[in-house]
PDB file of C-alpha atoms in Angstrom:
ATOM      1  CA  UNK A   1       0.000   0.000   0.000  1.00 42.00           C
ATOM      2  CA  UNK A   2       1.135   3.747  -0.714  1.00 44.00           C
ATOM      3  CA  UNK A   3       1.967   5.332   2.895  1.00 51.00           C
ATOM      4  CA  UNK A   4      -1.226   7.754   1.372  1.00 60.00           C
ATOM      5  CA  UNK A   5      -3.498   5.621   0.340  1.00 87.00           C
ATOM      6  CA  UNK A   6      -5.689   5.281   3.083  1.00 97.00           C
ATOM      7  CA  UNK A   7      -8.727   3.000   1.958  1.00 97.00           C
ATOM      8  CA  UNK A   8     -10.069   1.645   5.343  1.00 98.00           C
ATOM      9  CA  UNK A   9     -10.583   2.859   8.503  1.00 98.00           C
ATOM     10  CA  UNK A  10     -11.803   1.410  11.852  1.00 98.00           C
ATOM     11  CA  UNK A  11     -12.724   3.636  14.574  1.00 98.00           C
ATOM     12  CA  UNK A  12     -12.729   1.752  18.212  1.00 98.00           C
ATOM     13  CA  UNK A  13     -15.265   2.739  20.584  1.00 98.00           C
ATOM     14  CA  UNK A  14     -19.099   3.866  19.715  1.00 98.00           C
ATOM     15  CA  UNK A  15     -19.492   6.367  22.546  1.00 94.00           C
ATOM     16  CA  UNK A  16     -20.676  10.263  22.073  1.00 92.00           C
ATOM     17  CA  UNK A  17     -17.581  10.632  20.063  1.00 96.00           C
ATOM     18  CA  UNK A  18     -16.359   7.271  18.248  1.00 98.00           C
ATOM     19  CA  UNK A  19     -19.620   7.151  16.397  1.00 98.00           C
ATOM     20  CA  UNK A  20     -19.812  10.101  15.161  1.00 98.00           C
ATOM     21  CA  UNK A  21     -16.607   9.498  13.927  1.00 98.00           C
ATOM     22  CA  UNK A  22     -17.236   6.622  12.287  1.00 98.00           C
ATOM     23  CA  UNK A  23     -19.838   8.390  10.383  1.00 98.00           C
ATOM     24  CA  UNK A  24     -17.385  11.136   9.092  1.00 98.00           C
ATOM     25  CA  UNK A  25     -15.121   8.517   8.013  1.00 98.00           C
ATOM     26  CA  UNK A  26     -18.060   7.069   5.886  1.00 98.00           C
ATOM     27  CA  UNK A  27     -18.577  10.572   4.132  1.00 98.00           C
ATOM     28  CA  UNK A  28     -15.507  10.894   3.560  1.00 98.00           C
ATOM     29  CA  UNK A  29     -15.612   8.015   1.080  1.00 97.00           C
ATOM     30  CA  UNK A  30     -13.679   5.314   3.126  1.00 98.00           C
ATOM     31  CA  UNK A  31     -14.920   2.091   4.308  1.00 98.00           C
ATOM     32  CA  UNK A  32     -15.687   2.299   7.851  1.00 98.00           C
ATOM     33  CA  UNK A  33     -16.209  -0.240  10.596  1.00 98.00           C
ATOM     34  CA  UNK A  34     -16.961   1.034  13.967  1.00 98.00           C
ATOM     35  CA  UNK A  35     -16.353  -1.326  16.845  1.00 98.00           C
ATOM     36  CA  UNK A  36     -17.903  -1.456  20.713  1.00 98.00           C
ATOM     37  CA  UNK A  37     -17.197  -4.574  23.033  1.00 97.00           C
ATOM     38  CA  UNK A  38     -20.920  -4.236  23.691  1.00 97.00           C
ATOM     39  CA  UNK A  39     -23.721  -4.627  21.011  1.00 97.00           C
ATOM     40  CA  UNK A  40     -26.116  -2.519  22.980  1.00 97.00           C
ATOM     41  CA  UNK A  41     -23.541   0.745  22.314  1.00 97.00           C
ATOM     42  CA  UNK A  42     -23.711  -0.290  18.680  1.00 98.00           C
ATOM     43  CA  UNK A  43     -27.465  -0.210  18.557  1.00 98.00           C
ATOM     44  CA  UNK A  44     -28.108   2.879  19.913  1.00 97.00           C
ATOM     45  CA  UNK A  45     -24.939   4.226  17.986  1.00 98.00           C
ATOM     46  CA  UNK A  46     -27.098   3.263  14.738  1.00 97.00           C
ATOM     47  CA  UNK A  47     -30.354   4.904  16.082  1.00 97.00           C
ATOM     48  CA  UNK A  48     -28.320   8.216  16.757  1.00 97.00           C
ATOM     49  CA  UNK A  49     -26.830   8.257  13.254  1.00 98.00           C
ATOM     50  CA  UNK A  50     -29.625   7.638  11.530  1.00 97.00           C
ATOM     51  CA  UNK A  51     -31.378  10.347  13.731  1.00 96.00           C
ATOM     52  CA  UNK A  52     -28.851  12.905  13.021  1.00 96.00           C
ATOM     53  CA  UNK A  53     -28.167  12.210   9.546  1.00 97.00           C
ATOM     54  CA  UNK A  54     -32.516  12.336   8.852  1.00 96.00           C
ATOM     55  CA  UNK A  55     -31.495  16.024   9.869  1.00 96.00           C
ATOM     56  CA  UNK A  56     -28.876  16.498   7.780  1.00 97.00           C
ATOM     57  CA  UNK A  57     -30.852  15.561   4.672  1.00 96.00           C
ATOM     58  CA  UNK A  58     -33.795  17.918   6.279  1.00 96.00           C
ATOM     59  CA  UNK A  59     -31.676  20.619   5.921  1.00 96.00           C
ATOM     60  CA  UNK A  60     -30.258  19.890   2.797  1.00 96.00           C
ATOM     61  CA  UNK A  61     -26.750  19.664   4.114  1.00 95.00           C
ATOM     62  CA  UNK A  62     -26.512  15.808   2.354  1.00 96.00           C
ATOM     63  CA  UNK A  63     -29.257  14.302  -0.143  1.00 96.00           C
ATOM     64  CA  UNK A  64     -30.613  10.765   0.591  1.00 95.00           C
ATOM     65  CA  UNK A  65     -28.503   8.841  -2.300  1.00 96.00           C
ATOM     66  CA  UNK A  66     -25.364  10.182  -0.923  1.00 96.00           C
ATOM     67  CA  UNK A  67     -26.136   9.192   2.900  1.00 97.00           C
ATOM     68  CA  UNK A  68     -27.503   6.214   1.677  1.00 97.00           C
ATOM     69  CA  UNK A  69     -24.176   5.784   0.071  1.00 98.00           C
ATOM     70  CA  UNK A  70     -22.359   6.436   3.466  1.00 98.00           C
ATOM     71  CA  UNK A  71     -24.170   4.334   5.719  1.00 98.00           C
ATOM     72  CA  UNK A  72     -23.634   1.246   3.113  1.00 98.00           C
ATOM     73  CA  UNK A  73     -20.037   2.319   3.588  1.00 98.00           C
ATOM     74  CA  UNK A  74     -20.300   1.829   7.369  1.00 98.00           C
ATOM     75  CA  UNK A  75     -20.333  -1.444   9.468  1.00 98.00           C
ATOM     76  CA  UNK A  76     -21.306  -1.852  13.191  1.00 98.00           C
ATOM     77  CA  UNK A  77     -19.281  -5.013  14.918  1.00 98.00           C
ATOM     78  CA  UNK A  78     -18.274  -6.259  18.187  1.00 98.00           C
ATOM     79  CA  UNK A  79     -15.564  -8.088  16.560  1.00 98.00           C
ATOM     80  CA  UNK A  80     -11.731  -5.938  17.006  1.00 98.00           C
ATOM     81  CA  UNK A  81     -10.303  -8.675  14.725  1.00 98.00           C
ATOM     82  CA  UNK A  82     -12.825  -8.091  12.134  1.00 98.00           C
ATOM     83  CA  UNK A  83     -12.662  -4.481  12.576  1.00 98.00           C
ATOM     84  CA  UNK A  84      -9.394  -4.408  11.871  1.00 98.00           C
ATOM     85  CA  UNK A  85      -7.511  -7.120  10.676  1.00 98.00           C
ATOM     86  CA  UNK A  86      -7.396  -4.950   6.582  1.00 97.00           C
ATOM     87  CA  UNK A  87      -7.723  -1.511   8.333  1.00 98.00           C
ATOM     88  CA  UNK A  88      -5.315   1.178   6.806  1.00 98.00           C
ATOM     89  CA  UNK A  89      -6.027   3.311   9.504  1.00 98.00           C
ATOM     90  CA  UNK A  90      -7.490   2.881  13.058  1.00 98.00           C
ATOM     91  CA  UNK A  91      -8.893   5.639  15.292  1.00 98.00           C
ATOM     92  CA  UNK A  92      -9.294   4.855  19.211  1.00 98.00           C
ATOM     93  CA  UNK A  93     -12.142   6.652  20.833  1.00 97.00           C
ATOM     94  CA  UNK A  94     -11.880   4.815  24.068  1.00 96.00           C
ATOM     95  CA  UNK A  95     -12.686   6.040  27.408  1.00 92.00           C
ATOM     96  CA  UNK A  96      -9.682   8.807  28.723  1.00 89.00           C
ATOM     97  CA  UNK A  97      -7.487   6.256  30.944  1.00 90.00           C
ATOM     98  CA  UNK A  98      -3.570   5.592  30.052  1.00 93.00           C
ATOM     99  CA  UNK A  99      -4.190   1.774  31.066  1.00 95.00           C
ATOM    100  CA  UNK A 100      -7.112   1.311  29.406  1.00 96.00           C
ATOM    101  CA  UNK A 101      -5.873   2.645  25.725  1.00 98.00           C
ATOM    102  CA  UNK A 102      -2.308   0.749  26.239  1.00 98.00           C
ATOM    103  CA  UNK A 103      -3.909  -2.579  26.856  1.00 98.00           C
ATOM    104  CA  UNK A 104      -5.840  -1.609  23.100  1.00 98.00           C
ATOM    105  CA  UNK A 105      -3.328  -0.488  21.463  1.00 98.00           C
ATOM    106  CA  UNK A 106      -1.033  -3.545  22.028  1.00 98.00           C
ATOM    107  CA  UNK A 107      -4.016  -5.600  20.883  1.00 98.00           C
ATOM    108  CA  UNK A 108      -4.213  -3.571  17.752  1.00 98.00           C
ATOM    109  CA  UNK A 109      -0.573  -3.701  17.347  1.00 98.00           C
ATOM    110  CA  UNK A 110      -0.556  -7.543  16.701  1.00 98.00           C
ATOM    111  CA  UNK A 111      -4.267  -7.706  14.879  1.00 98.00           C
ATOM    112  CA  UNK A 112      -3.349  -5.067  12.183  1.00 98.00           C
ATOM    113  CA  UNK A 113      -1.548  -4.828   9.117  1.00 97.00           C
ATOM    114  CA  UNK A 114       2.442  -3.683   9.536  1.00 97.00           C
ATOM    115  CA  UNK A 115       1.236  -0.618   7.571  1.00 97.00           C
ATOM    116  CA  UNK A 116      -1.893   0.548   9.558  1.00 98.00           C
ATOM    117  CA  UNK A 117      -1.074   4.063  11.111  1.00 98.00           C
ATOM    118  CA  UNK A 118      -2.752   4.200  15.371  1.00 98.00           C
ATOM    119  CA  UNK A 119      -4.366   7.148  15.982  1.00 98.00           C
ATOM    120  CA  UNK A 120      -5.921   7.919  19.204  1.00 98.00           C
ATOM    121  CA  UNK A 121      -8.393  10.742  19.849  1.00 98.00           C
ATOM    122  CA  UNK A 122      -7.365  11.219  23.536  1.00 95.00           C
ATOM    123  CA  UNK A 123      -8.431  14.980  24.630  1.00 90.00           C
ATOM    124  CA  UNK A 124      -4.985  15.093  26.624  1.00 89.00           C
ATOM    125  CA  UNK A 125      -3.380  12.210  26.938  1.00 93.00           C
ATOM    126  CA  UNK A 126       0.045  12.638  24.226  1.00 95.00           C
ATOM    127  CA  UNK A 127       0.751  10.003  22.033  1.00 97.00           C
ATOM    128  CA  UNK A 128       3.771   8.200  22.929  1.00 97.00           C
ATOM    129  CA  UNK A 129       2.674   7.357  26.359  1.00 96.00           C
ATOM    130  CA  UNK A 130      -0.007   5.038  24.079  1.00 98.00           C
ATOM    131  CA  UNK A 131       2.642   4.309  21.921  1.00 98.00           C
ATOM    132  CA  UNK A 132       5.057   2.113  24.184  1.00 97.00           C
ATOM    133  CA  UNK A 133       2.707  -0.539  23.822  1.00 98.00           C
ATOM    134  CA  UNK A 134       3.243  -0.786  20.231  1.00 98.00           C
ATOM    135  CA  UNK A 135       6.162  -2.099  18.037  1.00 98.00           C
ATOM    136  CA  UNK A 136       5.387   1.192  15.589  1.00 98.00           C
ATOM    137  CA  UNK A 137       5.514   4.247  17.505  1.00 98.00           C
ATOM    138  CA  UNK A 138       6.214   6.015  14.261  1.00 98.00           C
ATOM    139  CA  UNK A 139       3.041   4.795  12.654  1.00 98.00           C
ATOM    140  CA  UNK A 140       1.123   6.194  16.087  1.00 98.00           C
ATOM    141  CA  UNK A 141      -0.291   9.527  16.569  1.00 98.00           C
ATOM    142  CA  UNK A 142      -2.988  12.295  18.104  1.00 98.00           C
ATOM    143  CA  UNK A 143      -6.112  12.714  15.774  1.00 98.00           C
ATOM    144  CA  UNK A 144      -8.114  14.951  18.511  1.00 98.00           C
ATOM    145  CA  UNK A 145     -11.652  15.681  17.298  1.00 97.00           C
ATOM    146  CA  UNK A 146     -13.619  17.687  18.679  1.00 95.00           C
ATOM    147  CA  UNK A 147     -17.566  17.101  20.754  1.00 90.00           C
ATOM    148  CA  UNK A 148     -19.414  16.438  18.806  1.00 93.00           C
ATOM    149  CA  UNK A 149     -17.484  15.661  16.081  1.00 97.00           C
ATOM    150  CA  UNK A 150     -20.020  16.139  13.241  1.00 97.00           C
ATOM    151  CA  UNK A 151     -20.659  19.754  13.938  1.00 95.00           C
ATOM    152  CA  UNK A 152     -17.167  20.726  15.042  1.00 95.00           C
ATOM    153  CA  UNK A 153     -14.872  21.606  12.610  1.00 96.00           C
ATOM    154  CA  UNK A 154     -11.184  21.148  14.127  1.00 97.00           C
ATOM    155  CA  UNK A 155      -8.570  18.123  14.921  1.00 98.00           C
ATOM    156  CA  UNK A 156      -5.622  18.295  16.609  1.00 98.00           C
ATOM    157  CA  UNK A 157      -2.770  16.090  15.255  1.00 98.00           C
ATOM    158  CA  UNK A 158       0.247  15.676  17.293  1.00 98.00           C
ATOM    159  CA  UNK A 159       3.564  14.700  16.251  1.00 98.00           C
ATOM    160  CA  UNK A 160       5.435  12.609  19.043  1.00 97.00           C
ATOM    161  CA  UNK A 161       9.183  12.593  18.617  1.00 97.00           C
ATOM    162  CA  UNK A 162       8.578   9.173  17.434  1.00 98.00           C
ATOM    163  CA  UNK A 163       5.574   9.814  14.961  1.00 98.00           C
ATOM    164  CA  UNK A 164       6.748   9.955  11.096  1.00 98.00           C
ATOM    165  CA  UNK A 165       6.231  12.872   8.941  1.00 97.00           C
ATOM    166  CA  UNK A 166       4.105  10.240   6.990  1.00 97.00           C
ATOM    167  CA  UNK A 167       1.748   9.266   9.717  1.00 98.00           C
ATOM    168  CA  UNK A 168       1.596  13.196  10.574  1.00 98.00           C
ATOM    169  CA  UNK A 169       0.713  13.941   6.915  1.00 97.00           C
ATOM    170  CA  UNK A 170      -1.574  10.793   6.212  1.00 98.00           C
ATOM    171  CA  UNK A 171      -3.550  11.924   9.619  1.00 98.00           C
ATOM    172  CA  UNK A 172      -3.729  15.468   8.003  1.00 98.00           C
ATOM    173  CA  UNK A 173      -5.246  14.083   5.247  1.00 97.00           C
ATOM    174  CA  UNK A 174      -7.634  11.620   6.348  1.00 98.00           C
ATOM    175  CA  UNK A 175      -9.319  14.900   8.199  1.00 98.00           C
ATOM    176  CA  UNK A 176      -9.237  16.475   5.301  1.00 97.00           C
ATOM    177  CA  UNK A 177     -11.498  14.191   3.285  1.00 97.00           C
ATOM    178  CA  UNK A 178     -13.533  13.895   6.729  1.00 98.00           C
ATOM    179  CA  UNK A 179     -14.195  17.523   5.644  1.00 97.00           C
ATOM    180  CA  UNK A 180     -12.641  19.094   8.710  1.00 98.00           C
ATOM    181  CA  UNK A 181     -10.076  21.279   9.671  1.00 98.00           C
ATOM    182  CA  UNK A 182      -6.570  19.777  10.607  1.00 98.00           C
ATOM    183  CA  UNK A 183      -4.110  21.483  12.544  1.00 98.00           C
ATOM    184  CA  UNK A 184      -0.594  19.786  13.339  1.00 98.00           C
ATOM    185  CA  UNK A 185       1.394  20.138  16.620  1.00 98.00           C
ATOM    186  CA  UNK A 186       5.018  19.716  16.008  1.00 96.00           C
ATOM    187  CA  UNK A 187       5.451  18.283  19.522  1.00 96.00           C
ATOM    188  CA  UNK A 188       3.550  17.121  22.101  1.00 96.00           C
ATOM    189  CA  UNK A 189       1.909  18.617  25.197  1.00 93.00           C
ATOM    190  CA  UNK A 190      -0.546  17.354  27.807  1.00 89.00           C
ATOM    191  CA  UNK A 191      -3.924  18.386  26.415  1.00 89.00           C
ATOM    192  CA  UNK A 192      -2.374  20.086  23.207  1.00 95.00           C
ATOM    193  CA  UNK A 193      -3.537  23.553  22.635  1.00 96.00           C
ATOM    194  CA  UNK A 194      -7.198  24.201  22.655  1.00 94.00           C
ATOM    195  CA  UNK A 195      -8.017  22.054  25.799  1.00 89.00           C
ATOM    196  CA  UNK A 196      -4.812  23.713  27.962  1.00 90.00           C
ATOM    197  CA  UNK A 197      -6.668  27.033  26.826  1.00 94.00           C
ATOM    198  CA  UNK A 198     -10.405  25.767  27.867  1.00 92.00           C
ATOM    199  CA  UNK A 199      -8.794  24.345  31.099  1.00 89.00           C
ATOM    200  CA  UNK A 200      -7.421  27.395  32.072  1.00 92.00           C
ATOM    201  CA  UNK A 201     -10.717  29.055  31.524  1.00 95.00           C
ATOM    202  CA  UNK A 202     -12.670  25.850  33.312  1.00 95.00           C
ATOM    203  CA  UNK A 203      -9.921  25.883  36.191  1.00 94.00           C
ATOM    204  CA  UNK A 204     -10.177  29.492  37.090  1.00 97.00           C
ATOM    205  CA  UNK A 205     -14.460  29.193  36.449  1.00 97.00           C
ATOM    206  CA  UNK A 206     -14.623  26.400  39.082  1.00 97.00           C
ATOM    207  CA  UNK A 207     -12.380  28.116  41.549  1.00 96.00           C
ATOM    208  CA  UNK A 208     -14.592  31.438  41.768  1.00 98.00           C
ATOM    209  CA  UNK A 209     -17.937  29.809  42.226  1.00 98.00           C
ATOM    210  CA  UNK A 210     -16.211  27.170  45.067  1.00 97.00           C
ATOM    211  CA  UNK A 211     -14.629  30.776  46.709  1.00 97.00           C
ATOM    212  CA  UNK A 212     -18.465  31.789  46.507  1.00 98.00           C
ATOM    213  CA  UNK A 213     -17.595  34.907  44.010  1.00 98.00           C
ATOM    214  CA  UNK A 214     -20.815  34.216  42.071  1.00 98.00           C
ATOM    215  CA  UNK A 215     -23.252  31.269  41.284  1.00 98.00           C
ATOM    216  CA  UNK A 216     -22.312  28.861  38.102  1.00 98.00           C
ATOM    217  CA  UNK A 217     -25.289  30.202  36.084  1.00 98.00           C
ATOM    218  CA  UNK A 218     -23.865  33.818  36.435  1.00 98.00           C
ATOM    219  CA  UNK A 219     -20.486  32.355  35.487  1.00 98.00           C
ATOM    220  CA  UNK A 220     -21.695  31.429  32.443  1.00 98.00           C
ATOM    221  CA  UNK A 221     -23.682  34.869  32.359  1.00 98.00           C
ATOM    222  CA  UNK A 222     -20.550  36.692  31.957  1.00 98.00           C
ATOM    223  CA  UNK A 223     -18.132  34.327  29.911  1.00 97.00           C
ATOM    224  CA  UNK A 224     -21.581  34.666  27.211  1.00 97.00           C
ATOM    225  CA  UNK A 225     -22.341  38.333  27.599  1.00 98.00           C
ATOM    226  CA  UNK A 226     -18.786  40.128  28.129  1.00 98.00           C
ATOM    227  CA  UNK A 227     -16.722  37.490  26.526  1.00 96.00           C
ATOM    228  CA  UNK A 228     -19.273  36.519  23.643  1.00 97.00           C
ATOM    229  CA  UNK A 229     -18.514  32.868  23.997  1.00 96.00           C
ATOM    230  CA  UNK A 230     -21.183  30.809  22.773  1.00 95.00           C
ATOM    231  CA  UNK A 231     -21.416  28.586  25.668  1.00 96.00           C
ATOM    232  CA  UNK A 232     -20.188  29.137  29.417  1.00 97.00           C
ATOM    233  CA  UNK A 233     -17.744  26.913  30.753  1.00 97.00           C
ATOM    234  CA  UNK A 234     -20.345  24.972  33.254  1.00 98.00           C
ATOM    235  CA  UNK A 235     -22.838  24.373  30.082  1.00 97.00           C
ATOM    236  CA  UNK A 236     -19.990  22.605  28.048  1.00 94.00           C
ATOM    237  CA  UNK A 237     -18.778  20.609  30.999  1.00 95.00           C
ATOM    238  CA  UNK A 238     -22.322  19.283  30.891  1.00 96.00           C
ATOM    239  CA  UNK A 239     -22.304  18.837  27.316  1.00 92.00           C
ATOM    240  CA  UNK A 240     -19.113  17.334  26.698  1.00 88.00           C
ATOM    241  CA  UNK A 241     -19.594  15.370  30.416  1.00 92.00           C
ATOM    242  CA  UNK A 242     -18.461  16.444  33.324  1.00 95.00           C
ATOM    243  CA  UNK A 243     -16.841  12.690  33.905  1.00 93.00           C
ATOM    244  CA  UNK A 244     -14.796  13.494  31.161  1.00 87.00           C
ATOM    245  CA  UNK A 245     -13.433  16.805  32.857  1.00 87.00           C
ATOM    246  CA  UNK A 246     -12.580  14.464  36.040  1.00 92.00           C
ATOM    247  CA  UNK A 247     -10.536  12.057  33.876  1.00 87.00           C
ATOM    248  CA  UNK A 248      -8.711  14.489  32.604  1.00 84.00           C
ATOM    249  CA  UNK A 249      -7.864  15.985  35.729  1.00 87.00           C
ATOM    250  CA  UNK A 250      -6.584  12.338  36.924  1.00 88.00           C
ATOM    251  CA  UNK A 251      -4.306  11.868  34.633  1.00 81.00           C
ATOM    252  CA  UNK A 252      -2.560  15.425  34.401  1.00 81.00           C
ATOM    253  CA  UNK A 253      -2.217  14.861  38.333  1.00 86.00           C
ATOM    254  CA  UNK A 254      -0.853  11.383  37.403  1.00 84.00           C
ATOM    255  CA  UNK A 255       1.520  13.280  35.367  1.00 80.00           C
ATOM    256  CA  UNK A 256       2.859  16.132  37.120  1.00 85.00           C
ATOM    257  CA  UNK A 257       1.694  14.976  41.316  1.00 88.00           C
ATOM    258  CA  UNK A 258       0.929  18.788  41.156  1.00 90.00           C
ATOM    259  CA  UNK A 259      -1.945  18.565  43.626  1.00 90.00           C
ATOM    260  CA  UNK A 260      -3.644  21.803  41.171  1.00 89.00           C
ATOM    261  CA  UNK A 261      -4.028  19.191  38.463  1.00 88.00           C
ATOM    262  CA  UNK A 262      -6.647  17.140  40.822  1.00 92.00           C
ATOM    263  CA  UNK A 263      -9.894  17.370  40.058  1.00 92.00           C
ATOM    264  CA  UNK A 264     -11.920  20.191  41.700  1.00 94.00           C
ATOM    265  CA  UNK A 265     -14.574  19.047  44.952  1.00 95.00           C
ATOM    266  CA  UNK A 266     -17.431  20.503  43.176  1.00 96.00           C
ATOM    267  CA  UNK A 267     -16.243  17.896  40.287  1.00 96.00           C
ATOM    268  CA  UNK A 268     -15.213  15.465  42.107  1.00 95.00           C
ATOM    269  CA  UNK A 269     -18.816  15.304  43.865  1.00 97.00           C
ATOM    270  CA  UNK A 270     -20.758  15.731  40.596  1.00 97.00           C
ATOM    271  CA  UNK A 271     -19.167  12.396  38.998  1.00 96.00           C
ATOM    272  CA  UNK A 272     -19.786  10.674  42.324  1.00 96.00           C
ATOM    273  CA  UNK A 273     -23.449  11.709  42.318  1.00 97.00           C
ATOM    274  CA  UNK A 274     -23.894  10.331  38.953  1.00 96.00           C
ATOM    275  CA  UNK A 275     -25.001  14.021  37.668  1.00 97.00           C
ATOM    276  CA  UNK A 276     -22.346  13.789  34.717  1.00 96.00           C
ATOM    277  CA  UNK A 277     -23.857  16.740  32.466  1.00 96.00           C
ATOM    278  CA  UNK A 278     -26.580  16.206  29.998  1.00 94.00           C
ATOM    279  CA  UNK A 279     -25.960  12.263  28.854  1.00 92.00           C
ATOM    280  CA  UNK A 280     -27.488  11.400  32.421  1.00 95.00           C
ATOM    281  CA  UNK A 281     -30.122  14.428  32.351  1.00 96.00           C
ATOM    282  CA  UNK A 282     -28.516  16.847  35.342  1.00 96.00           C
ATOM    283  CA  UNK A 283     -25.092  17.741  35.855  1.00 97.00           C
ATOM    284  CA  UNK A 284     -24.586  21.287  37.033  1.00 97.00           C
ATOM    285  CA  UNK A 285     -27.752  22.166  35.150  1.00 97.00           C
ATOM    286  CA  UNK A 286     -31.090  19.906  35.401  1.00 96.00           C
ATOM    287  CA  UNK A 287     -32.133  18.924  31.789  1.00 95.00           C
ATOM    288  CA  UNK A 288     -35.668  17.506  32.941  1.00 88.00           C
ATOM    289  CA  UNK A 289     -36.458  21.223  33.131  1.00 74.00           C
ATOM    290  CA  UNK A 290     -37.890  22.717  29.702  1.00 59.00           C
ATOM    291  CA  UNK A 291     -36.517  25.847  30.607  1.00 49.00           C
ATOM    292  CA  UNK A 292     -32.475  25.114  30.535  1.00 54.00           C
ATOM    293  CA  UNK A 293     -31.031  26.624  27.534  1.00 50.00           C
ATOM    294  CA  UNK A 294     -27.340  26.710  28.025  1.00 47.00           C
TER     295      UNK A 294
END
């Protein structure tokens, strides 16, 4: 195979972001399988697609012959073998712990093709950490999307000291055809750019409403009125789930034993109550109430 020519891809994980993933893959002309240890996450990763795409074609943004197209391009399974055994190209989408993603990765190592670049879309987690479970760290890389993925237009795709200018540039393109914009870091960070920037913004949010400076809501009041952002910082923890936020907390502490990376109390309580943002229908907002518009 030319190191471009990228012909199948197999995204791992069916959550909020590996499925939509999958389904950008499938637009972007390359046969897709999109793989979940359990069938029940594959199910209602169909329902979801099919619910989101009906929109698409509402709104004229795609015609029916051309999803139709896409979706025939796209196969559910709970099989990683299957998934990947003639992949060109695999994307993890896996939930946001180091052990978790190196115990995949060496799986994927020994199921795929010598060729096959690893890409993980980690929100913070840099590459070559992943990597050391592999015999290819120059075929492994960041490919950061984005919640949710269909509607946001950016990836972040890091370069380890490891990762070859060919996995960079066959990363860059794969995005490309995905119809979204690629940007590449030329070395790695924890949390790459725009999640360092959000966390400083997230960090210094949570520490004025635990100090009692002003409520969450108003918070978010400000960062939309005087800032103009189009969401506060406490609305997108719920959207992109505040779980998510905690993990990523974790790890930079397991990183740096800088007792500022731990996660917050006010987060810390949230994931332990269960109220995880919007996927479980409260997190710092209640989304049984009609009225929540954040």
């Amino acid at each position: 195979m030319n190191k471009y020519q990228i012909e199948r891809i197999a995204v791992i994980g069916a959550g909020s972001m590996g499925h939509q993933i999958a389904m950008l893959s499938a637009l972007g002309g390359y046969e897709t399988h999109l793989q979940d240890i359990e069938q029940s996450s594959l199910d209602k990763a169909k329902e979801s697609l099919e619910f989101q795409m009906s929109k698409w074609v509402t709104k004229d943004k795609i015609d029916e012959a051309s999803l139709q197209t896409a979706f025939n391009r796209l196969h559910f399974t709970t099989d990683l073998n299957a998934a990947v055994r003639e992949a060109d190209f695999v994307i993890e989408a896996v939930v946001e712990k180091l052990d978790v993603k190196k115990e995949l990765f060496s799986k994927l190592d020994e199921l795929t093709p010598q060729h096959t670049i690893l890409a993980t879309n980690s929100s913070t987690i840099v590459n070559s950490k992943i990597a050391e479970a592999t015999s290819r760290p120059e075929k492994v890389c960041n490919m950061h999307f984005f919640f949710p993925p269909l509607v946001m237009d950016c990836v972040e795709v890091v370069k380890s000291d490891l990762t070859s200018d060919e996995t960079a540039q066959a990363a860059m393109a794969v995005s490309e055809k995905m119809n979204r914009t690629a940007v590449l870091l030329h070395k790695e960070i924890s949390g790459f750019i725009a999640n360092r920037i959000l966390g400083a913004l997230t960090k210094e949010a949570v520490a004025l409403y635990e100090e009692g400076y002003a409520s969450f809501e108003d918070i978010d009041l400000i960062c939309k009125k005087a800032l103009n952002h189009p969401i506060g910082p406490f609305a997108l923890m719920d959207l992109s789930g505040i779980d998510v936020a905690y993990f990523v907390n974790q790890q930079r502490y397991a990183e740096t034993n800088n007792p500022e990376d731990l996660p917050a109390k006010c987060i810390e309580e949230k994931v332990k109550a269960g109220e995880l943002g919007r996927k479980t229908g409260k997190g710092w907002y209640d989304y049984s109430k009609k009225e929540v518009k954040s």
